[in-house]
CSV table of N, CA, C and O in Angstrom, one decimal:
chain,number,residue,atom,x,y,z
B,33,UNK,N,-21.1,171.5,236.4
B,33,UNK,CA,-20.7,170.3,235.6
B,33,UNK,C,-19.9,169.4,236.5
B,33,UNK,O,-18.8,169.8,237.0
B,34,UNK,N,-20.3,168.0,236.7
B,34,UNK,CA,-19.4,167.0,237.2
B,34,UNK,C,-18.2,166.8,236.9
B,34,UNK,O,-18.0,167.0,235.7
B,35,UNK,N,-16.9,166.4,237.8
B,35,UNK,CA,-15.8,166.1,237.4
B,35,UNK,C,-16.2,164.8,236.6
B,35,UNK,O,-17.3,164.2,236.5
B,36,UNK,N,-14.8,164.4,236.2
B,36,UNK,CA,-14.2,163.1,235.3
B,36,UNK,C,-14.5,161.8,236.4
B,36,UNK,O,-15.0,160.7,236.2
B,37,UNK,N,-13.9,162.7,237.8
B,37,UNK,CA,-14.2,161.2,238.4
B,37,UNK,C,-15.5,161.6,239.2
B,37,UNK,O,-15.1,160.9,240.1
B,38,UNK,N,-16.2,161.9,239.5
B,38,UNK,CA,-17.4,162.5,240.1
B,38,UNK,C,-18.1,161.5,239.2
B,38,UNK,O,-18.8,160.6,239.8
B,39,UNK,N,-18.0,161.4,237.8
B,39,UNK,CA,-19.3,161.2,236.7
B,39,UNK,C,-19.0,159.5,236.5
B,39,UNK,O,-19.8,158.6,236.2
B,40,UNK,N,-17.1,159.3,236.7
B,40,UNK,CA,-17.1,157.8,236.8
B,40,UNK,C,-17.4,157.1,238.0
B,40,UNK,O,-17.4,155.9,237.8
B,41,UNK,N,-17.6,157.5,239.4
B,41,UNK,CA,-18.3,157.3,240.5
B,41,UNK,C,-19.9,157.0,240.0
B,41,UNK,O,-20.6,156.1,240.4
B,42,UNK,N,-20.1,157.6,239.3
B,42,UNK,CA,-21.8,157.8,239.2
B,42,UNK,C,-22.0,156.7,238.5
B,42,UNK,O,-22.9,155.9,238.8
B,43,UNK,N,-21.1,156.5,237.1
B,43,UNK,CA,-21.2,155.1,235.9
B,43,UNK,C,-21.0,154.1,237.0
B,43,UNK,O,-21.7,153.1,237.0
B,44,UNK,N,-20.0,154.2,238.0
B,44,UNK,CA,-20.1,152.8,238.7
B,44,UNK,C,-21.6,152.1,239.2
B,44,UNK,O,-22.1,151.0,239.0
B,45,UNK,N,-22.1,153.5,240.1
B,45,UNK,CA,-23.0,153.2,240.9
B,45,UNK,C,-24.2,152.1,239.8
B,45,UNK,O,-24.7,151.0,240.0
B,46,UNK,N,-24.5,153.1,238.7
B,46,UNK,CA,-25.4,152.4,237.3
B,46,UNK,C,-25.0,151.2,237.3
B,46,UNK,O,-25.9,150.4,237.2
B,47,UNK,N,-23.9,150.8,237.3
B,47,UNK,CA,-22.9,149.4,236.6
B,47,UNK,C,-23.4,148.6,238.0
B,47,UNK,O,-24.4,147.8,237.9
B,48,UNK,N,-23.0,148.7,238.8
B,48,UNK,CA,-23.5,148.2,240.2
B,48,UNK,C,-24.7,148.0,240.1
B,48,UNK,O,-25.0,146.9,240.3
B,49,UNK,N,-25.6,148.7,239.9
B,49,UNK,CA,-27.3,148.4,240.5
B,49,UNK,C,-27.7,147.9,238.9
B,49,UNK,O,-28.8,148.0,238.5
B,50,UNK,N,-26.8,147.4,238.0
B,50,UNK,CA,-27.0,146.5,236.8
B,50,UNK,C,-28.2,147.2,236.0
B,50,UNK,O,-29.2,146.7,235.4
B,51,UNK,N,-27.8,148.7,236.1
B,51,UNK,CA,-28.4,149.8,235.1
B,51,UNK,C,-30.1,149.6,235.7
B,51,UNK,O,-30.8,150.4,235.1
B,52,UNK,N,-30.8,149.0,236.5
B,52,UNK,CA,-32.1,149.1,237.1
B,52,UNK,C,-32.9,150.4,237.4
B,52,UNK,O,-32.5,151.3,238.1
B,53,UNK,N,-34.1,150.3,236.9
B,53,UNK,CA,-34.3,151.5,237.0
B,53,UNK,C,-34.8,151.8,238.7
B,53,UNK,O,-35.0,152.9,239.3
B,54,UNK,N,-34.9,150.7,239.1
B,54,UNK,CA,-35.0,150.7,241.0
B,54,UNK,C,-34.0,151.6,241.6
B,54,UNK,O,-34.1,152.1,242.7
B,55,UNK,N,-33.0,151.8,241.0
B,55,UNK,CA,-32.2,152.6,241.9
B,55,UNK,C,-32.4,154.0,241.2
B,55,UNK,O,-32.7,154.4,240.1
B,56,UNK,N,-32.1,154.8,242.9
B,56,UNK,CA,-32.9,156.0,243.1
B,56,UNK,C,-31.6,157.4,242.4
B,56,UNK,O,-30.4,157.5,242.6
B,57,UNK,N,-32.4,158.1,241.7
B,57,UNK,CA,-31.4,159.1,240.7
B,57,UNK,C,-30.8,159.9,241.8
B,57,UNK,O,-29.7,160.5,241.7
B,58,UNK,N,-31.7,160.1,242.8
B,58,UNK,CA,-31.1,161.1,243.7
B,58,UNK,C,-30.4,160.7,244.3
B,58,UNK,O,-29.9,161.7,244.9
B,59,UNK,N,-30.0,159.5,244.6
B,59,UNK,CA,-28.5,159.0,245.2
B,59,UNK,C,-27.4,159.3,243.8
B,59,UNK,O,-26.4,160.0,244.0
B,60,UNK,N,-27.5,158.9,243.0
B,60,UNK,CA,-26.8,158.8,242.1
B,60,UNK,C,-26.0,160.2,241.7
B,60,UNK,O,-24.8,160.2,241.3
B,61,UNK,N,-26.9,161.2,241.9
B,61,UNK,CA,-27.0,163.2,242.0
B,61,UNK,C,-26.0,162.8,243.1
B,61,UNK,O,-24.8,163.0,242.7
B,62,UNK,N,-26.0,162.4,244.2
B,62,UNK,CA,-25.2,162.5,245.3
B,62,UNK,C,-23.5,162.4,244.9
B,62,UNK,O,-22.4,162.9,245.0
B,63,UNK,N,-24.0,161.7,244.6
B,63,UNK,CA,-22.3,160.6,243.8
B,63,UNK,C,-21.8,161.5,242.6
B,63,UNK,O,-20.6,161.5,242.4
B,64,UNK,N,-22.8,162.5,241.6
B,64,UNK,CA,-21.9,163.2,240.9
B,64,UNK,C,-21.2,164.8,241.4
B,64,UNK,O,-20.5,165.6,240.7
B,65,UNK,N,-21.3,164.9,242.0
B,65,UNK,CA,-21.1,166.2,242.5
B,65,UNK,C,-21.8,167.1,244.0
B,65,UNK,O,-23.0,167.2,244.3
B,66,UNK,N,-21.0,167.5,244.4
B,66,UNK,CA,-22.4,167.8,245.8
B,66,UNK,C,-22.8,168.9,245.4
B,66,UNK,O,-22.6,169.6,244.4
B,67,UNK,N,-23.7,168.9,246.5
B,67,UNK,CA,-25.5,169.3,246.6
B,67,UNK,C,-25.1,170.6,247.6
B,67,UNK,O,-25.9,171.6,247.7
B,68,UNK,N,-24.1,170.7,248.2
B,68,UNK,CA,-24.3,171.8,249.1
B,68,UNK,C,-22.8,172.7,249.3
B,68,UNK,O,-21.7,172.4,248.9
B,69,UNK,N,-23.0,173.4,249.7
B,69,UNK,CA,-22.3,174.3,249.5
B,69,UNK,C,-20.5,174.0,250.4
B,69,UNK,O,-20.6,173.4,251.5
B,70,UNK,N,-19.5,174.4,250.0
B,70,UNK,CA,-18.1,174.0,250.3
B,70,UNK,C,-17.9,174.2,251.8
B,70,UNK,O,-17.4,173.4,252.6
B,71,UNK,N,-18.3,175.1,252.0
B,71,UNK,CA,-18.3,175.9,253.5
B,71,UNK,C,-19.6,176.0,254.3
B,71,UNK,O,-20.5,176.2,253.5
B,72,UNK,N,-20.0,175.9,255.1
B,72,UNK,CA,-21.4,175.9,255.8
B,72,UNK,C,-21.5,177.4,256.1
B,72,UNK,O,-20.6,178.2,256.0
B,73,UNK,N,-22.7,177.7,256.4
B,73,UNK,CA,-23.5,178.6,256.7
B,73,UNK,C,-23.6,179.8,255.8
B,73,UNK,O,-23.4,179.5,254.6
B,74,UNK,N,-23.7,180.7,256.0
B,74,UNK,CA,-24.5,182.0,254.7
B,74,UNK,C,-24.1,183.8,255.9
B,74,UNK,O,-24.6,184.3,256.9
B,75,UNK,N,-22.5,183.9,254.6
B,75,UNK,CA,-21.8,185.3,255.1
B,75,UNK,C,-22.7,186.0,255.1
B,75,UNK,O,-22.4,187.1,255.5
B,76,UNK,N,-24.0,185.9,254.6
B,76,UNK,CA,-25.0,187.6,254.9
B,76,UNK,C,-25.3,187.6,256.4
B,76,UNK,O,-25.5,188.7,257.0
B,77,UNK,N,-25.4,186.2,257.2
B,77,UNK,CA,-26.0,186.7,258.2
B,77,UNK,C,-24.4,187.4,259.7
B,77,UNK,O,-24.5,187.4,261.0
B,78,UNK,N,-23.5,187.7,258.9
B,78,UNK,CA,-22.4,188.3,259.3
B,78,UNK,C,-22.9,189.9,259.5
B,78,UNK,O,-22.2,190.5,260.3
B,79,UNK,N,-23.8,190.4,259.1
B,79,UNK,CA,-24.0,192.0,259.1
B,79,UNK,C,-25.2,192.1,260.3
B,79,UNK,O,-25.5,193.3,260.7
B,80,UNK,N,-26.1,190.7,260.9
B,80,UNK,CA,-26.8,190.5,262.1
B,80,UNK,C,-26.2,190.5,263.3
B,80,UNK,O,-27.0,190.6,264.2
B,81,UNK,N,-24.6,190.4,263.4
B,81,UNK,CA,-24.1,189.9,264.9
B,81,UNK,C,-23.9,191.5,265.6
B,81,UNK,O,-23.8,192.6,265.2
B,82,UNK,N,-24.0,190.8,266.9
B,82,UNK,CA,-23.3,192.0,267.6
B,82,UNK,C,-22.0,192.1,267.7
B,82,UNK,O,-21.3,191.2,267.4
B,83,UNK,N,-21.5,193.1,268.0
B,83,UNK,CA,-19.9,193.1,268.4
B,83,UNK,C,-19.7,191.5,268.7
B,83,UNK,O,-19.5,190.5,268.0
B,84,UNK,N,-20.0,191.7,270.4
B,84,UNK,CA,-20.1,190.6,271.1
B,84,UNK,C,-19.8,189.1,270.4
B,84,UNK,O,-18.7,188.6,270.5
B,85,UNK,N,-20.8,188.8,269.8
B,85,UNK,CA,-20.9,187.7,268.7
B,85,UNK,C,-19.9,187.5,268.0
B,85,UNK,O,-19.5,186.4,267.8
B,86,UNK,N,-19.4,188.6,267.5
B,86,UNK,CA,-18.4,188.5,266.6
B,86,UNK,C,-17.0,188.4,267.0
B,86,UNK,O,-16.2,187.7,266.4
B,87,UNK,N,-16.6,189.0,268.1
B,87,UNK,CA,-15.3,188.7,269.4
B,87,UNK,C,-15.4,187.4,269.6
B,87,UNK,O,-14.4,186.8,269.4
B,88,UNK,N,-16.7,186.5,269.8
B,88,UNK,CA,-16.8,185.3,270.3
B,88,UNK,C,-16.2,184.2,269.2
B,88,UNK,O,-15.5,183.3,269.4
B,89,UNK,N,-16.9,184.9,267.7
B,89,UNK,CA,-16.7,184.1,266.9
B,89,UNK,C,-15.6,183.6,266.4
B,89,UNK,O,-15.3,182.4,266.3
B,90,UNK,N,-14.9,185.0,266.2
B,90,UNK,CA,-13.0,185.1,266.3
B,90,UNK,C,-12.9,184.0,267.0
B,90,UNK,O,-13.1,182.9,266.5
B,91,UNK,N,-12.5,184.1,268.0
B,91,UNK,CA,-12.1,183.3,268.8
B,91,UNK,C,-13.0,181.7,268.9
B,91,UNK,O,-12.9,181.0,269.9
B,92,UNK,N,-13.7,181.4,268.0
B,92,UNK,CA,-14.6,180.1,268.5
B,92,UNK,C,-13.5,179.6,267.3
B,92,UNK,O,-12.9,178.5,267.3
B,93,UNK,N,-13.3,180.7,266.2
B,93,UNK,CA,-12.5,180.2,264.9
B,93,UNK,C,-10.8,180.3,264.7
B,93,UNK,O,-10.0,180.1,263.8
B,94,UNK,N,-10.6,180.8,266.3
B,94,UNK,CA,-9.0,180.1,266.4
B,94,UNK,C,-9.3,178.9,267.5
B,94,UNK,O,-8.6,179.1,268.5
B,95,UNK,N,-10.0,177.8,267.7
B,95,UNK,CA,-10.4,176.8,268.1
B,95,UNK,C,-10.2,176.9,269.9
B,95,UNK,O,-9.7,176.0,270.5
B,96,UNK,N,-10.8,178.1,270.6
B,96,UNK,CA,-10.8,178.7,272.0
B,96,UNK,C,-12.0,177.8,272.7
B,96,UNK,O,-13.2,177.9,272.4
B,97,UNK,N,-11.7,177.1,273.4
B,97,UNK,CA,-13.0,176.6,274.6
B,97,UNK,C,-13.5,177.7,275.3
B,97,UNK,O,-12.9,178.7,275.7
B,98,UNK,N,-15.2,177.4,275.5
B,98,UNK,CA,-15.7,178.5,276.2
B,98,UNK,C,-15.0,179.1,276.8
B,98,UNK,O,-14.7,180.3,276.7
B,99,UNK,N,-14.6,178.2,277.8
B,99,UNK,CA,-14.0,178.8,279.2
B,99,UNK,C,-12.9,180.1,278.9
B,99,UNK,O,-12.8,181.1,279.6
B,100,UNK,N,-12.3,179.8,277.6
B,100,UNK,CA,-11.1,180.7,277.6
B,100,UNK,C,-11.7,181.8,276.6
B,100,UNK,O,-11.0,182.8,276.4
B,101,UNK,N,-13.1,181.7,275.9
B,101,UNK,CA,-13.4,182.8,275.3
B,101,UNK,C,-14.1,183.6,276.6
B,101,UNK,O,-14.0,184.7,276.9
B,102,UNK,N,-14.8,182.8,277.3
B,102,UNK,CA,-14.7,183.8,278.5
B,102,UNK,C,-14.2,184.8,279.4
B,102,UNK,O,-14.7,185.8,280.0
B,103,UNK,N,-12.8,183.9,279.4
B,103,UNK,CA,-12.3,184.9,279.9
B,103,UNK,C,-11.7,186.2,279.1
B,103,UNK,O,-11.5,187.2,279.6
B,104,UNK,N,-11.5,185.9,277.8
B,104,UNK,CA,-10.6,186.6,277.2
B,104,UNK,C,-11.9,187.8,277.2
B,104,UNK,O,-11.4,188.9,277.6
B,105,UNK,N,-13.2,187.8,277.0
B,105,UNK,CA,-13.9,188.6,276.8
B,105,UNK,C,-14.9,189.3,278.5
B,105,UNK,O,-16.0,189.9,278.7
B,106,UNK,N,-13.8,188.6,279.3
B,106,UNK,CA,-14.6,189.2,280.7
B,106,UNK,C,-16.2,188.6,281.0
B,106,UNK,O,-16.9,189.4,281.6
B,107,UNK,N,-16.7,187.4,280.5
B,107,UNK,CA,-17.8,186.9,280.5
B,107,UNK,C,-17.8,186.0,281.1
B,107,UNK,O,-16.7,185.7,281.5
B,108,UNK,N,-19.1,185.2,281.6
B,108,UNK,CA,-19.5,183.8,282.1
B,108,UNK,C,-19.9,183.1,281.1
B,108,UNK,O,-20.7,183.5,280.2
B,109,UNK,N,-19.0,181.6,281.3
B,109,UNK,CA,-19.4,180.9,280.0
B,109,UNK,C,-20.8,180.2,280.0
B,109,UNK,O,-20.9,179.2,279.3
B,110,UNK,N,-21.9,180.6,280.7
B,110,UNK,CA,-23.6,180.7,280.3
B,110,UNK,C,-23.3,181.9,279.0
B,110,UNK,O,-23.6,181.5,277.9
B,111,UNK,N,-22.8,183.1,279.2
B,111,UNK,CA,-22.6,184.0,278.5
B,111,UNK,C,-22.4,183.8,277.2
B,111,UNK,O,-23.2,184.1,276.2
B,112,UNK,N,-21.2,183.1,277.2
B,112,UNK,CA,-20.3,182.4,276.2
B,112,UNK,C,-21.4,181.5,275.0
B,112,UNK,O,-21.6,181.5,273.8
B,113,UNK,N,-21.9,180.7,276.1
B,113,UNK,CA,-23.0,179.5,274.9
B,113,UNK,C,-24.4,180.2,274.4
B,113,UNK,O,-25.1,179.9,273.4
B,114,UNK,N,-24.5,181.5,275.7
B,114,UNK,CA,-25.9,182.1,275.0
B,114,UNK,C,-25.2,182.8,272.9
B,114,UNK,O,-25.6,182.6,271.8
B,115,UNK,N,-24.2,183.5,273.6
B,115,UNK,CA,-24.0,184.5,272.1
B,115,UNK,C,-23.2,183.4,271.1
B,115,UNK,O,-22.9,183.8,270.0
B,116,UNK,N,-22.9,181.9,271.5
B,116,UNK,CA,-22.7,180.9,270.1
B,116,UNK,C,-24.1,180.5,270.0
B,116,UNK,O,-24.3,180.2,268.8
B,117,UNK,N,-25.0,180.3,270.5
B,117,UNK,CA,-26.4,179.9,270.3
B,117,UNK,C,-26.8,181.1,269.5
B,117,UNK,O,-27.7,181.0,268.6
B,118,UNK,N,-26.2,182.3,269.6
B,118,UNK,CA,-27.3,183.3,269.1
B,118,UNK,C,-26.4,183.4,267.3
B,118,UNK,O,-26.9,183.6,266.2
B,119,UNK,N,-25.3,183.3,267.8
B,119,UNK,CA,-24.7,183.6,266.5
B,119,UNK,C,-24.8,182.6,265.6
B,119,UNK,O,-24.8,183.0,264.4
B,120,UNK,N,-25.0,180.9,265.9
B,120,UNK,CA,-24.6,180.1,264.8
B,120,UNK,C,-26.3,180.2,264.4
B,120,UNK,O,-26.5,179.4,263.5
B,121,UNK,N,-27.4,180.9,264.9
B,121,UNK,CA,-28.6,181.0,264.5
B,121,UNK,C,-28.8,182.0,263.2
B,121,UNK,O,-29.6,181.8,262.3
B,122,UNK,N,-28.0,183.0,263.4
B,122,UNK,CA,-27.6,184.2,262.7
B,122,UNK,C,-27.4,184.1,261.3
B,122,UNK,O,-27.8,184.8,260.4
B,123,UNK,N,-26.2,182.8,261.4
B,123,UNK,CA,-25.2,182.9,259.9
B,123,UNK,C,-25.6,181.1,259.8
B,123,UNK,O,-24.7,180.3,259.5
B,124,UNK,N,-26.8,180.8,260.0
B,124,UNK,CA,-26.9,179.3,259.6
B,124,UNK,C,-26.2,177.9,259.6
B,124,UNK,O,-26.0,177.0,258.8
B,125,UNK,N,-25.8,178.0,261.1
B,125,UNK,CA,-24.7,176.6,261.4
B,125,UNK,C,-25.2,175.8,262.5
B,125,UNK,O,-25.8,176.5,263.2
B,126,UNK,N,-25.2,174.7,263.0
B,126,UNK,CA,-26.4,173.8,263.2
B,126,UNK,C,-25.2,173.0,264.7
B,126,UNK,O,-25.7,172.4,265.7
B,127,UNK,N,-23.7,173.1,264.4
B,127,UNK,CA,-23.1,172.9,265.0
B,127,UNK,C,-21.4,173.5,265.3
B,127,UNK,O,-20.8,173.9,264.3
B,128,UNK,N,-20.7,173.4,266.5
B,128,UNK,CA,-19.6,174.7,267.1
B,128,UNK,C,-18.7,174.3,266.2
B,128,UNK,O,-17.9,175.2,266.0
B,129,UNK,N,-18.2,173.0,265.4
B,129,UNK,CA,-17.3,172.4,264.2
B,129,UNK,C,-17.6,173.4,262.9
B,129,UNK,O,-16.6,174.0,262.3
B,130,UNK,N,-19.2,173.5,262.5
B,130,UNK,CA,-19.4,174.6,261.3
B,130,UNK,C,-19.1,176.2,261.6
B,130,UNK,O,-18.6,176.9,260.7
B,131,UNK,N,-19.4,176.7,263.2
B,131,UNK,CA,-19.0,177.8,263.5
B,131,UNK,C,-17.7,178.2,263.5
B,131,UNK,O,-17.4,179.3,263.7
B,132,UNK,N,-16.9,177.3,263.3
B,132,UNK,CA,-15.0,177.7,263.5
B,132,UNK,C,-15.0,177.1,262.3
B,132,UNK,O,-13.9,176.7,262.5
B,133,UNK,N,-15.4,176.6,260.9
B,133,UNK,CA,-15.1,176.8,260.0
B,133,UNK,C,-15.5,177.6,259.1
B,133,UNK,O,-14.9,177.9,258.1
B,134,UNK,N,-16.8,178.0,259.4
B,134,UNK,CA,-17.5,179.5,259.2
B,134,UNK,C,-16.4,180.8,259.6
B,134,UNK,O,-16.1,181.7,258.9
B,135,UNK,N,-16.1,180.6,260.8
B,135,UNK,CA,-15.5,182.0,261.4
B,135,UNK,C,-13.9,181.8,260.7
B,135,UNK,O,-13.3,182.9,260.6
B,136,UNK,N,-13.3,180.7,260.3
B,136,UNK,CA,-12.5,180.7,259.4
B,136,UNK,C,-12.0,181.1,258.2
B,136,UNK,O,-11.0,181.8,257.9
B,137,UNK,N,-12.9,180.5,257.5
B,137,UNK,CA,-13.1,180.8,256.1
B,137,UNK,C,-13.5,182.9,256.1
B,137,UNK,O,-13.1,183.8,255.4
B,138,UNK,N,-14.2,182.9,256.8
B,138,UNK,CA,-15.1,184.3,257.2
B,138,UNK,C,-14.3,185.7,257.7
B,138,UNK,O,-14.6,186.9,257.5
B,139,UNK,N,-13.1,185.0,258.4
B,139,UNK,CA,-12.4,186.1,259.5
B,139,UNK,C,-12.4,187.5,259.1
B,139,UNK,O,-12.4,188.5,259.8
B,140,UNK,N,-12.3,187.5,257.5
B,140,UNK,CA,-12.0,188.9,257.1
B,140,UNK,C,-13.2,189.7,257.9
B,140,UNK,O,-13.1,190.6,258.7
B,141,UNK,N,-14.9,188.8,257.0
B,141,UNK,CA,-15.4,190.0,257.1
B,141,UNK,C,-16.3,190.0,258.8
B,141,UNK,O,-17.4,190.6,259.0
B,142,UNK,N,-15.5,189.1,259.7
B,142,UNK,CA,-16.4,189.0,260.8
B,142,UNK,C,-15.3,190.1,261.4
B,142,UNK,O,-15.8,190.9,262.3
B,143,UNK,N,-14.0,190.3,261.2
B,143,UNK,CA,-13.3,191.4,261.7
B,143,UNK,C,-14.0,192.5,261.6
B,143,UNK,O,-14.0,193.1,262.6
B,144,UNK,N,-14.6,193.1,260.5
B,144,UNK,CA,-15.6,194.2,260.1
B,144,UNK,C,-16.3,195.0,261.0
B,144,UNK,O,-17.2,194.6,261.6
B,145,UNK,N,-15.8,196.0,261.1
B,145,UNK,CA,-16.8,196.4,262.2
B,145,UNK,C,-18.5,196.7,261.3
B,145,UNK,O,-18.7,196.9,260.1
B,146,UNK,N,-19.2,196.8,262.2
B,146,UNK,CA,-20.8,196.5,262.0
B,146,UNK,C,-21.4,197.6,261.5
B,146,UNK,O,-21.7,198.5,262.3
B,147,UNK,N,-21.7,197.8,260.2
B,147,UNK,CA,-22.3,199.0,259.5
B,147,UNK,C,-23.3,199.5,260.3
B,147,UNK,O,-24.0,200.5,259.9
């Protein structure tokens, strides 16, 4: 259900395009409420990582540059970009901004060790 002002955003947009039926509902969908989810990516693909991945992630999600998750984890940061390539593939994040707010929101269960 749309908020109060979500739904008076949406009467504007109507009021603006002078109630016409040319303008497109699915913008107007946009304007009452979003469409996608608060947090990016999908905690199931948390039970796919390896250890590895998940050390990395920690750390991508206390905001660590390769270089220093490298070292912290004894790796080369080729290393480093292969297991965030492999992980943000994993748990559905498209960029290293979604992966540290993924691994944020997430930390409990990326601490987990791996069933």
């Amino acid at each position: 259900m749309p908020s109060r002002a979500s739904a008076q955003k949406a009467e504007t947009v109507r009021a603006l395009s002078g109630n016409h039926t040319g303008i497109d509902d699915v913008l107007v969908q946009g304007v009452e409420g979003p469409t996608r989810p608060l947090t990016p990516g999908d905690p199931s693909g948390i039970s796919h990582l390896t250890p590895r991945e998940r050390q990395a992630l920690i750390l991508l999600g206390q905001s660590a540059p390769n270089r220093a998750i490298g070292r912290q984890l004894a790796i080369t940061e080729r290393t480093v970009k292969a297991h965030l390539a492999n992980l943000m593939m994993k748990v559905g994040v498209s960029t290293r901004i979604e992966a540290a707010i993924f691994a944020y929101v997430h930390h409990h269960a990326i601490r987990r060790p791996a069933a």
